[in-house]
Amino acid sequence: MTESATELADVSNNGTYQTPEQLVAKSIAPVKKEFLRPRPSARTDQNDTVSDTKSAVAKEKKSKRQLKRERLQEKKSGLHLCPQVAKTEDVSSCRYGDKCRLSHDLEAYNAQKPDDLEGQCPFKNGEGEWCPYGLACRFYGTHDVKGGNTTDTVNNSRDRNSEMNVFNKDVQKLLWKNKMKFPKADAVLKSLGLLGPNSFKKKGDDEDVDKACENDSHATNENGCDGEVATDSHATNGNGCDGEVVIDAANKLDCTSEMSTEDNTDGTTTDENRPVKKAKSYVEEKCCSGEDANGTSIPDKDLEAGCPETESKAIADDTLTERDECLKTHPREKKLIDFRGKLYLAPLTTVGNLPFRRVCKVLGADITCGEMAMCTNLLQGQASEWALLRRHSSEDLFGVQICGAYSDTVARTVELIDQECTVDFIDINMGCPIDIVVTKGAGSALLNKPMRMKSIVNSSSSIVDTPITVKVRTGFLEGRNRIHSLIADIGSWGANAVTIHGRSRQQRYSKLADWDYINQCARQAPESFQVLGNGDIFSYTDWNKQKSDCPELSTCMIARGALIKPWIFTEIKEQRHWDIRSGERLDILKEYVQFGFEHWGSDTKGVEAIRHFLLEWLSYTCRYIPVGLLDVIPQKINWRSPSYYGRDDLETLMASDSAADWIRISEMLLGKVPDGFTFSPKHKSNAYDRAENG
């Protein structure tokens, strides 16, 4: 049955055989003949059932009031037990009593509770620790002692979980009330000419506005803010992109040097049309102006001690300490990160969650980065957006990625993250191709506005000592690459590194990445400025080729390759093509589920959250073709896979592109799905031919 690689490997539509070389030329994976099977002409009945059920649900339209009423009724059902009652198994333990919106009926909950899952509770290690979910835990049968959970034991479980960057509730309330202050950001924005009267929402005459502009540095309390209303950023709805935009100074002063002088018929130059001047450093501005961080005058002798010319003089007065803490560090003294040669897991929307990053760390990733978070949502205190900044203790080199359209929004977000989170670098996304992001002026839309890019990077890097990196694409439209003309400027603006995705915004994820252009940019960059490449890295040979073709390239970021086969990091470090077996792949999924219990919880809500993200991940892993099944190795990321049998039933199941089969895999790890459960992958990345993409 076995045939060599030079023999015929597939049958085309006209009934003739094609060689592996011919298939590769057509971007079709050359699977060995003995594993091929005819692709079914129609979906199975099970798939049709899933699709029909979803369509039926989608057609049913309900008003917002009806949906809200149903949600409240559902919360009152026996299946939604009050967390406090579940922890203690004591109905009287809930401080809200009868006013609680959740159920307190233990009998009704036990009657409807799903069956326990196999295995041990992830929050109990045999040392007397209590599970924080109590009766609601899906491993309740493994609890040694029932009832009696206390707050102390719950906190112990969280400490053992080793997650950092947990959102402070006090800060969240201040953001909700728009009372958070950003003294560093406002001071830098003012020095750059990006902070104007329109950014203040206080009502009053011009004198009050001018006074507010002068006092840009505020004395703060322990939480870094006071009770006054701070400068607002762009307001969005819960989705983070829709909604009306609040007019601010950055909107008015955006890209001032790009504005044509033809707008002024009298030939004069106004402040709004004047190019943005080079910013003074925070140290120079405060020292030379004779003001301290609170806007008060500084005695001459203290001013002399704080100025750069007399920096070497000994400072005996302890009163200078508070002022010196707020002074901006010189760029040469800022912390730097060496990305060279390190394996960098790209920030991946939806699938790049904390449990997935932990799996990649185990498999060899050196650098991890959180999912892209919208600045407007972070400034509004949305807990779901702040959850994207969570970090695990195993992530020894970790960054967060943010996305915003205006310098004031991004600058305040950077200051807030620096204050509330522990991160090694902050990445600013200027390459996101998603329509809802681009239409708001963020992501790839910034590629058409270099002066706005400058103001964002310049202001952000001037606020914090944390390294600022930038992620871009080659350009907005295909054939109009422009990053090569900005590569030197990005470093001078204050960024420590830039990652170039080798596609334009118009291409989305279609066609192969342009590595020749990435290498061209890397060669043009200053020697001290790190350039990272991104696109189509799917094996250790791809990694080696890109690194050898351009020694000036610091490293290669790995994105979809890690989604399809997260063991790519092991392959690169061990320099081999890993013919991983189905059982080993299932063990990786089991480890992901275990990490998911620790992150999302072991109650029913947590289990279904794990299932959702697991299914999203399986929609990528099904694209992997085992090494032992290929006539030509390694697999390329753009190869289309024919329908084939695996070497065992599990491998065949993992190769299926059917959502019903992904659900079957999830049931092997998380038990049966709830009644009426449906799933459809979230990402539809390839939209190259759509009209709005140019």
XYZ file of C-alpha atoms in Angstrom:
694
model
C 0.000 0.000 0.000
C 2.815 2.432 0.797
C 4.066 4.490 -2.144
C 7.102 6.727 -2.364
C 6.969 10.507 -2.483
C 7.667 10.507 -6.231
C 4.636 8.351 -6.968
C 1.121 9.562 -7.347
C -0.376 11.046 -4.203
C -3.810 12.396 -5.029
C -6.625 12.299 -7.516
C -7.835 15.522 -9.102
C -11.331 16.264 -10.286
C -10.653 14.961 -13.804
C -9.546 11.588 -12.437
C -5.810 11.945 -13.063
C -3.118 11.579 -10.430
C -0.968 14.459 -9.303
C 2.522 14.304 -7.865
C 3.365 15.860 -4.478
C 5.270 18.619 -6.267
C 2.198 19.493 -8.327
C 0.044 19.593 -5.212
C 2.514 21.821 -3.366
C 2.525 24.197 -6.335
C -1.234 24.514 -5.879
C -0.887 24.954 -2.087
C -2.552 21.608 -1.429
C -1.047 19.473 1.322
C 0.564 16.326 -0.209
C -0.929 13.710 2.124
C 0.198 10.139 1.470
C -2.184 8.219 -0.708
C -3.014 5.505 1.832
C -4.449 8.093 4.237
C -6.644 9.971 1.749
C -10.387 9.627 1.760
C -13.004 11.204 -0.491
C -14.376 14.430 0.873
C -18.103 14.032 1.621
C -20.350 15.964 -0.714
C -22.546 17.130 2.129
C -22.278 17.564 5.859
C -23.319 14.776 8.175
C -26.707 14.757 9.814
C -25.082 15.741 13.098
C -23.578 18.844 11.529
C -26.868 19.727 9.898
C -28.549 19.439 13.270
C -26.072 21.822 14.856
C -26.429 24.288 11.978
C -30.231 24.094 11.935
C -30.402 24.598 15.692
C -28.207 27.669 15.469
C -30.268 29.109 12.613
C -33.449 28.589 14.579
C -31.971 30.414 17.554
C -30.706 33.249 15.362
C -34.124 33.799 13.773
C -35.853 34.253 17.122
C -35.843 37.969 17.901
C -36.623 39.345 21.324
C -36.787 42.829 22.723
C -34.165 44.076 25.170
C -36.767 44.207 27.915
C -37.756 40.606 27.289
C -34.145 39.467 27.256
C -33.479 41.280 30.535
C -36.538 39.708 32.129
C -35.422 36.258 31.016
C -31.928 36.827 32.413
C -33.332 37.817 35.800
C -35.643 34.807 35.823
C -32.762 32.555 34.865
C -30.668 33.903 37.731
C -33.509 33.106 40.120
C -33.694 29.527 38.830
C -32.300 26.746 40.963
C -29.293 26.290 38.657
C -27.859 29.733 39.491
C -26.987 29.385 43.140
C -25.682 32.353 45.110
C -21.854 32.035 45.309
C -21.791 32.801 49.043
C -24.412 30.137 49.745
C -22.484 27.687 47.560
C -19.253 28.338 49.480
C -20.767 27.910 52.936
C -23.837 25.769 52.137
C -25.628 28.069 54.582
C -28.625 30.017 53.276
C -28.249 32.678 55.970
C -24.651 33.452 54.952
C -25.694 35.806 52.112
C -25.768 39.369 53.419
C -28.444 40.376 50.907
C -30.944 37.799 52.164
C -34.224 37.783 50.251
C -33.081 40.743 48.141
C -30.342 38.649 46.515
C -30.875 38.253 42.770
C -29.591 34.676 42.797
C -31.170 31.504 44.093
C -30.780 30.308 47.679
C -32.663 27.042 47.134
C -30.105 24.295 47.824
C -32.549 21.473 47.081
C -33.511 22.902 43.707
C -29.844 23.399 42.839
C -28.887 19.843 43.763
C -31.780 18.526 41.690
C -30.609 20.381 38.545
C -26.837 20.354 39.086
C -24.879 18.686 36.239
C -22.938 15.544 36.983
C -19.478 15.927 38.455
C -16.496 15.759 36.126
C -13.827 13.096 36.339
C -10.654 13.955 38.201
C -9.689 15.942 41.272
C -10.699 19.461 42.208
C -7.954 21.829 40.947
C -8.214 23.968 44.087
C -7.544 21.205 46.614
C -4.041 19.859 47.090
C -4.525 17.671 50.139
C -3.220 20.320 52.540
C -6.576 21.414 53.885
C -7.235 24.140 51.313
C -10.848 24.788 50.451
C -12.325 25.104 46.988
C -13.644 28.666 46.479
C -16.705 27.322 44.623
C -17.908 24.928 47.291
C -21.116 23.178 46.340
C -21.022 24.685 42.831
C -17.701 23.007 42.024
C -17.987 20.366 39.306
C -15.582 18.238 41.348
C -17.628 18.517 44.517
C -17.532 14.780 45.092
C -13.762 14.931 45.611
C -14.000 17.477 48.438
C -12.871 15.799 51.663
C -15.027 17.900 53.955
C -18.299 19.475 52.856
C -19.296 22.996 53.791
C -17.618 25.546 55.953
C -15.560 27.412 53.357
C -14.191 30.671 54.709
C -12.805 33.797 53.154
C -9.280 32.992 54.341
C -9.239 29.640 52.621
C -10.614 31.161 49.435
C -7.817 33.725 49.422
C -5.286 30.935 49.940
C -6.573 29.275 46.779
C -6.141 32.496 44.858
C -2.610 32.926 46.153
C -1.743 29.431 45.016
C -3.131 30.280 41.597
C -0.227 32.745 41.123
C -2.088 35.187 38.893
C -1.092 38.839 38.916
C -2.531 42.116 37.625
C -5.898 41.579 39.287
C -8.050 44.660 38.724
C -8.405 46.861 41.807
C -12.086 47.473 42.592
C -11.385 50.921 44.034
C -9.691 51.968 40.799
C -12.574 50.535 38.822
C -15.076 52.688 40.735
C -12.982 55.803 40.104
C -12.888 55.021 36.394
C -16.630 54.437 36.361
C -17.201 57.847 37.942
C -14.640 59.535 35.674
C -12.677 60.678 38.729
C -9.339 59.105 37.931
C -6.421 61.521 37.595
C -3.527 61.125 35.174
C -0.921 63.686 36.260
C 2.008 62.281 34.293
C 0.034 61.837 31.088
C -1.515 65.295 31.271
C 1.866 66.903 31.933
C 3.475 65.161 28.960
C 0.518 65.831 26.678
C 0.653 69.497 27.607
C 4.388 69.701 26.906
C 3.781 68.143 23.476
C 0.929 70.512 22.719
C -1.609 67.702 22.685
C -3.664 68.837 25.670
C -6.131 71.647 25.101
C -9.296 73.169 26.598
C -11.581 70.861 24.642
C -10.256 67.882 26.568
C -11.800 69.203 29.789
C -15.455 68.506 30.377
C -15.851 70.907 33.280
C -18.316 73.715 32.751
C -17.062 77.218 33.338
C -15.479 80.217 31.715
C -12.162 80.284 29.887
C -10.287 81.266 33.039
C -11.313 78.050 34.777
C -10.177 76.031 31.776
C -6.828 77.823 31.632
C -6.354 77.246 35.328
C -7.055 73.546 34.855
C -4.489 73.388 32.056
C -1.829 74.984 34.235
C -2.388 72.575 37.109
C -1.751 69.497 35.019
C 0.034 67.679 37.824
C -2.250 66.875 40.738
C -1.499 65.682 44.239
C -2.955 62.224 44.535
C -4.061 59.967 47.323
C -2.959 56.380 47.841
C -4.938 55.223 44.832
C -3.273 57.800 42.588
C -6.318 59.995 42.155
C -8.470 62.560 43.875
C -12.144 63.428 43.840
C -12.190 65.811 40.901
C -13.298 64.955 37.393
C -10.354 64.074 35.153
C -9.854 64.580 31.451
C -12.012 62.170 29.507
C -11.069 59.981 26.596
C -13.156 58.529 23.806
C -16.389 56.980 25.029
C -17.483 53.665 23.630
C -20.179 51.175 24.321
C -19.703 47.745 25.852
C -18.148 46.356 22.693
C -15.286 48.804 22.940
C -15.618 50.208 19.457
C -19.123 51.498 18.765
C -20.617 54.640 20.159
C -20.120 58.361 19.894
C -16.656 59.786 20.222
C -16.094 62.479 22.816
C -14.319 65.435 21.229
C -10.947 66.057 22.829
C -7.739 67.903 22.218
C -6.136 65.049 20.338
C -9.073 65.006 17.940
C -8.600 68.694 17.252
C -4.811 68.696 17.185
C -4.469 65.371 15.412
C -1.710 65.224 12.846
C -1.248 68.957 12.715
C 1.617 68.844 10.299
C -0.511 66.894 7.843
C -3.067 69.707 7.592
C -2.752 71.690 4.411
C -2.009 75.394 4.522
C -4.748 75.828 1.934
C -7.233 75.687 4.792
C -6.098 79.203 5.792
C -7.124 81.550 3.040
C -5.334 84.485 4.596
C -2.013 82.693 4.507
C -1.480 82.895 8.265
C -0.405 79.978 10.417
C -2.547 79.149 13.407
C -1.658 77.124 16.458
C -3.750 74.230 15.224
C -1.954 74.151 11.869
C 1.517 74.599 13.275
C 3.629 71.396 13.354
C 4.058 69.846 16.753
C 7.308 71.000 18.308
C 9.802 68.638 19.789
C 8.811 67.995 23.366
C 10.848 69.024 26.339
C 11.543 66.233 28.721
C 9.536 66.184 31.904
C 12.717 66.840 33.893
C 13.696 69.847 31.835
C 10.207 71.362 31.868
C 9.746 71.128 35.616
C 13.256 72.184 36.521
C 13.539 75.102 34.139
C 10.052 76.404 34.811
C 10.683 76.557 38.545
C 7.654 74.440 39.383
C 7.367 71.205 41.235
C 4.949 68.367 40.463
C 2.110 70.220 42.181
C 2.570 73.396 40.175
C 4.029 75.383 43.080
C 7.196 77.412 42.820
C 10.506 75.864 43.821
C 13.125 77.829 45.738
C 16.096 78.836 43.656
C 18.517 76.648 45.530
C 16.262 73.625 45.085
C 15.780 74.484 41.442
C 19.510 74.660 40.999
C 19.905 71.272 42.649
C 17.281 69.720 40.390
C 18.576 71.121 37.099
C 20.764 68.933 34.874
C 23.724 71.326 35.093
C 24.115 70.792 38.835
C 22.924 67.215 38.861
C 26.207 65.984 40.289
C 25.913 68.118 43.404
C 24.956 66.363 46.601
C 21.357 66.831 47.689
C 21.150 67.018 51.417
C 17.569 68.146 51.696
C 15.111 65.255 51.922
C 12.309 67.484 50.692
C 13.511 66.921 47.138
C 12.748 63.213 47.257
C 9.068 63.474 46.402
C 9.740 65.767 43.467
C 12.550 63.595 42.106
C 10.316 60.510 42.081
C 8.072 62.052 39.454
C 10.896 63.188 37.208
C 11.103 61.451 33.879
C 14.032 59.095 33.399
C 16.422 59.941 30.605
C 15.880 57.662 27.580
C 19.368 56.202 27.987
C 18.479 55.132 31.530
C 15.214 53.414 30.625
C 14.907 49.674 31.020
C 15.563 47.798 27.787
C 14.487 44.322 26.702
C 16.640 42.193 24.440
C 14.303 40.345 22.077
C 17.159 38.895 20.041
C 16.853 35.166 19.456
C 13.931 34.718 21.844
C 10.762 32.829 20.920
C 7.957 35.372 21.005
C 4.319 34.256 21.235
C 2.245 36.927 19.509
C -0.781 38.552 21.174
C -3.710 36.538 19.839
C -7.289 37.750 20.118
C -9.701 35.322 21.857
C -7.406 32.288 21.788
C -4.301 33.922 23.293
C -5.753 33.810 26.797
C -3.767 33.139 29.965
C -4.231 29.314 30.002
C -3.094 29.103 26.368
C -0.033 31.219 27.104
C 0.809 28.916 30.027
C 0.678 25.942 27.655
C 3.041 27.715 25.251
C 5.399 28.554 28.119
C 5.569 24.871 29.044
C 6.327 24.045 25.404
C 9.193 26.531 25.148
C 7.964 30.093 24.506
C 10.268 32.777 25.921
C 8.127 35.925 25.564
C 4.366 36.153 25.957
C 1.983 39.035 25.390
C -1.630 39.476 26.452
C -4.539 39.859 24.068
C -5.145 43.271 22.515
C -7.098 45.521 24.894
C -8.924 48.659 23.772
C -7.780 51.789 25.578
C -11.273 53.259 25.765
C -12.606 50.145 27.497
C -9.736 50.106 29.976
C -10.301 53.767 30.847
C -13.983 53.038 31.409
C -13.104 50.320 33.914
C -14.562 47.372 32.017
C -13.620 44.270 33.989
C -13.701 42.020 30.914
C -11.100 44.213 29.204
C -8.885 44.409 32.283
C -8.964 40.613 32.462
C -6.889 40.613 29.263
C -4.003 42.112 31.249
C -3.821 39.196 33.695
C -0.408 37.600 34.052
C 0.706 34.263 35.442
C 3.843 33.920 37.525
C 5.314 31.506 34.967
C 5.367 34.305 32.357
C 8.804 35.637 33.205
C 8.919 38.039 30.227
C 5.420 39.395 29.700
C 3.895 42.370 27.930
C 0.432 43.734 27.280
C -0.913 45.057 24.001
C -3.205 48.084 23.816
C -4.970 49.767 20.919
C -6.142 53.363 20.704
C -6.714 56.076 18.135
C -5.515 59.202 19.949
C -2.473 60.200 21.940
C -4.361 61.281 25.062
C -6.290 58.004 25.233
C -3.191 55.860 24.806
C -1.033 57.987 27.127
C -3.497 57.793 30.007
C -3.899 54.061 29.473
C -0.139 53.598 29.589
C 0.073 55.543 32.855
C -2.787 53.531 34.336
C -1.245 50.196 33.337
C 2.127 51.251 34.713
C 0.448 52.144 38.011
C -1.827 49.118 38.383
C -0.043 46.250 36.613
C 3.272 44.459 36.603
C 4.460 44.187 32.991
C 7.834 44.061 31.255
C 6.770 46.029 28.180
C 3.724 47.682 26.645
C 2.984 47.039 22.972
C 0.886 49.526 20.979
C -1.060 47.904 18.153
C -0.971 49.988 14.975
C -1.710 47.141 12.603
C -5.052 45.599 13.615
C -7.088 45.080 10.389
C -10.501 44.527 12.015
C -13.128 46.848 10.536
C -14.649 47.933 13.852
C -11.199 49.034 15.064
C -10.079 50.707 11.837
C -13.280 52.718 11.420
C -12.601 54.333 14.806
C -9.170 55.494 13.671
C -7.163 52.872 15.560
C -5.131 49.865 14.429
C -4.171 49.916 10.754
C -5.874 53.285 10.262
C -2.874 54.897 11.983
C -0.601 53.738 9.143
C -2.074 56.554 7.046
C -1.378 59.146 9.759
C 2.316 59.119 10.681
C 2.104 62.311 12.733
C -0.556 60.765 14.919
C 1.638 57.673 15.252
C 4.431 59.995 16.377
C 2.301 61.739 18.986
C 1.082 58.397 20.401
C 4.531 56.808 20.669
C 6.233 59.992 21.831
C 3.744 60.735 24.602
C 3.539 57.112 25.795
C 7.294 56.595 25.969
C 7.716 59.882 27.860
C 5.413 58.823 30.685
C 6.803 55.506 31.875
C 10.133 53.742 32.186
C 8.550 50.527 30.917
C 9.716 49.819 27.341
C 7.210 50.748 24.630
C 7.026 48.589 21.509
C 4.935 49.024 18.370
C 3.279 46.473 16.069
C 2.524 47.511 12.494
C 1.734 46.119 9.066
C 3.558 46.936 5.844
C 0.918 49.482 4.888
C -2.795 50.058 4.545
C -3.286 49.141 0.880
C -1.518 46.394 -1.000
C 1.377 47.659 -3.078
C 1.728 50.839 -1.031
C 4.196 49.845 1.664
C 5.336 52.729 3.827
C 6.894 51.399 7.023
C 10.388 51.521 5.494
C 10.134 55.311 5.455
C 9.157 55.387 9.142
C 11.391 52.691 10.583
C 14.111 55.080 11.759
C 11.601 57.603 13.072
C 9.738 55.074 15.222
C 12.891 54.523 17.252
C 13.541 58.238 17.638
C 9.968 58.742 18.842
C 10.748 56.576 21.876
C 9.864 52.991 20.933
C 12.284 50.245 21.937
C 11.258 47.799 19.206
C 8.864 47.409 16.290
C 7.172 44.262 15.022
C 6.342 44.229 11.303
C 3.603 41.902 10.086
C 4.491 41.209 6.466
C 1.047 41.952 5.055
C -0.963 45.075 4.381
C -4.266 45.823 6.037
C -6.023 45.104 2.761
C -4.531 41.611 2.619
C -5.706 40.715 6.110
C -4.292 37.167 6.360
C -4.464 36.217 2.694
C -1.361 35.564 0.574
C 2.066 34.929 2.012
C 3.860 37.430 4.215
C 6.395 39.649 2.430
C 9.605 38.762 4.252
C 11.762 40.524 1.665
C 10.157 43.790 2.701
C 10.511 42.964 6.409
C 14.222 42.329 5.868
C 14.540 45.590 3.938
C 13.091 47.480 6.902
C 15.354 45.650 9.352
C 18.435 46.637 7.365
C 17.364 50.289 7.262
C 16.742 50.474 11.011
C 19.388 51.938 13.335
C 21.663 49.342 14.883
C 20.313 49.913 18.392
C 16.662 49.660 17.293
C 15.210 46.142 17.337
C 13.034 44.986 14.432
C 10.920 41.836 14.752
C 9.290 39.985 11.854
C 5.890 38.328 11.850
C 4.136 36.097 9.366
C 3.891 32.423 8.324
C 6.429 30.926 10.758
C 5.242 27.314 10.943
C 8.349 25.178 11.485
C 11.925 25.403 12.689
C 13.083 25.560 9.058
C 10.945 28.679 8.507
C 12.489 30.197 11.640
C 16.036 29.340 10.561
C 15.514 30.701 7.058
C 14.221 34.090 8.156
C 16.958 34.466 10.763
C 19.730 33.510 8.343
C 18.389 35.653 5.483
C 18.547 38.793 7.623
C 20.934 38.801 10.602
C 19.741 42.351 11.399
C 16.352 40.897 12.352
C 16.103 40.532 16.128
C 13.623 37.652 16.206
C 10.452 36.307 14.648
C 7.051 36.561 16.293
C 4.932 33.402 16.067
C 1.163 33.783 15.794
C -1.089 31.390 13.857
C 1.672 28.786 13.826
C 1.361 28.575 17.621
C -2.429 28.320 17.393
C -2.259 25.401 14.978
C 0.615 23.616 16.718
C 1.785 25.166 20.007
C 4.664 22.679 20.144
C 6.379 24.751 17.415
C 8.434 26.338 20.211
C 9.760 22.888 21.157
C 10.531 22.142 17.505
C 12.554 25.340 17.116
C 14.539 24.811 20.298
C 15.232 21.154 19.513
C 15.633 21.759 15.746
C 13.396 18.885 14.662
C 10.064 18.126 13.050
C 8.034 16.587 15.868
C 5.753 13.801 14.627
C 3.521 14.268 17.623
C 0.970 11.541 18.304
C -2.724 12.075 18.985
C -2.335 11.003 22.608
C 0.347 13.635 23.181
C -1.859 16.269 21.576
C -4.725 15.241 23.858
C -2.417 15.609 26.869
C -1.731 19.210 25.792
C -5.476 19.839 25.643
C -5.889 18.291 29.107
C -3.212 20.593 30.479
C -5.000 23.561 28.910
C -8.254 22.523 30.580
C -6.495 22.211 33.946
C -5.046 25.710 33.559
C -8.529 26.843 32.550
C -10.035 25.573 35.816
C -7.523 27.650 37.751
C -8.231 30.753 35.657
C -11.984 30.645 34.941
C -13.122 28.437 37.811
C -14.417 24.914 38.374
C -18.114 25.751 38.624
C -20.513 25.372 35.702
C -19.887 28.907 34.483
C -16.139 28.317 34.487
C -16.470 24.952 32.742
C -18.507 26.463 29.918
C -16.037 29.333 29.562
C -13.250 26.776 29.166
C -15.322 24.883 26.620
C -15.938 28.026 24.580
C -12.264 28.981 24.352
C -11.224 25.366 23.802
C -13.557 25.118 20.808
C -12.153 28.351 19.396
C -8.680 26.851 19.686
C -9.754 23.536 18.102
C -10.964 25.499 15.074
C -7.250 26.174 14.445
C -5.641 22.900 15.582
C -7.671 20.915 13.034
C -5.491 22.494 10.318
C -2.435 20.581 11.536
C -1.383 17.587 9.423
C 0.821 15.053 11.235
C 4.367 14.792 9.910
C 4.055 11.040 9.326
C 1.170 11.552 6.911
C 2.948 13.962 4.557
C 4.939 13.192 1.428
C 6.678 16.567 1.717
C 7.721 18.092 5.024
C 7.433 20.488 6.699
C 3.834 21.601 6.310
C 3.365 25.177 5.107
C 0.817 27.402 6.786
C -0.985 28.207 3.507
C -1.535 24.572 2.467
C -5.146 23.483 2.097
C -5.734 20.110 3.655
C -7.506 17.294 1.808
C -9.814 14.989 3.702
C -7.770 12.197 5.243
C -7.762 9.414 7.831
C -5.423 9.605 10.792
C -3.303 6.791 12.130
C -5.898 6.188 14.840
C -9.463 7.241 15.556
C -8.440 10.160 17.770
C -6.097 11.561 15.121
C -8.903 11.301 12.568
C -11.242 13.114 14.938
C -8.691 15.890 15.521
C -8.329 16.384 11.759
C -12.039 17.090 11.274
C -13.136 20.598 10.322
C -16.624 19.956 11.691
C -17.785 21.903 14.735
C -19.690 18.809 15.855
C -16.425 16.863 16.089
C -14.774 19.690 18.043
C -17.675 19.483 20.482
C -17.053 15.732 20.829
C -13.435 16.432 21.783
C -14.567 18.989 24.359
C -16.951 16.428 25.856
C -14.007 14.061 26.333
C -12.440 16.679 28.622
C -15.362 18.647 30.086
C -18.350 16.336 30.045
C -21.564 16.642 28.085
C -22.548 19.991 26.624
C -25.735 21.667 27.916
C -28.990 21.134 26.056
C -29.309 23.282 22.956
C -25.565 24.028 22.847
C -24.225 25.357 19.548
C -20.866 26.676 18.413
C -19.543 28.633 15.465
C -15.942 29.891 15.224
C -15.587 33.588 15.934
C -12.763 34.425 13.547
C -13.320 34.921 9.845
C -9.921 36.386 9.122
C -9.698 36.243 5.332
C -11.742 39.154 3.969
C -9.353 40.242 1.208
C -11.944 40.677 -1.537
C -14.380 42.816 0.437
C -15.005 46.261 -0.991
C -14.276 48.185 2.191
C -10.723 46.846 2.165
C -9.840 48.919 -0.858
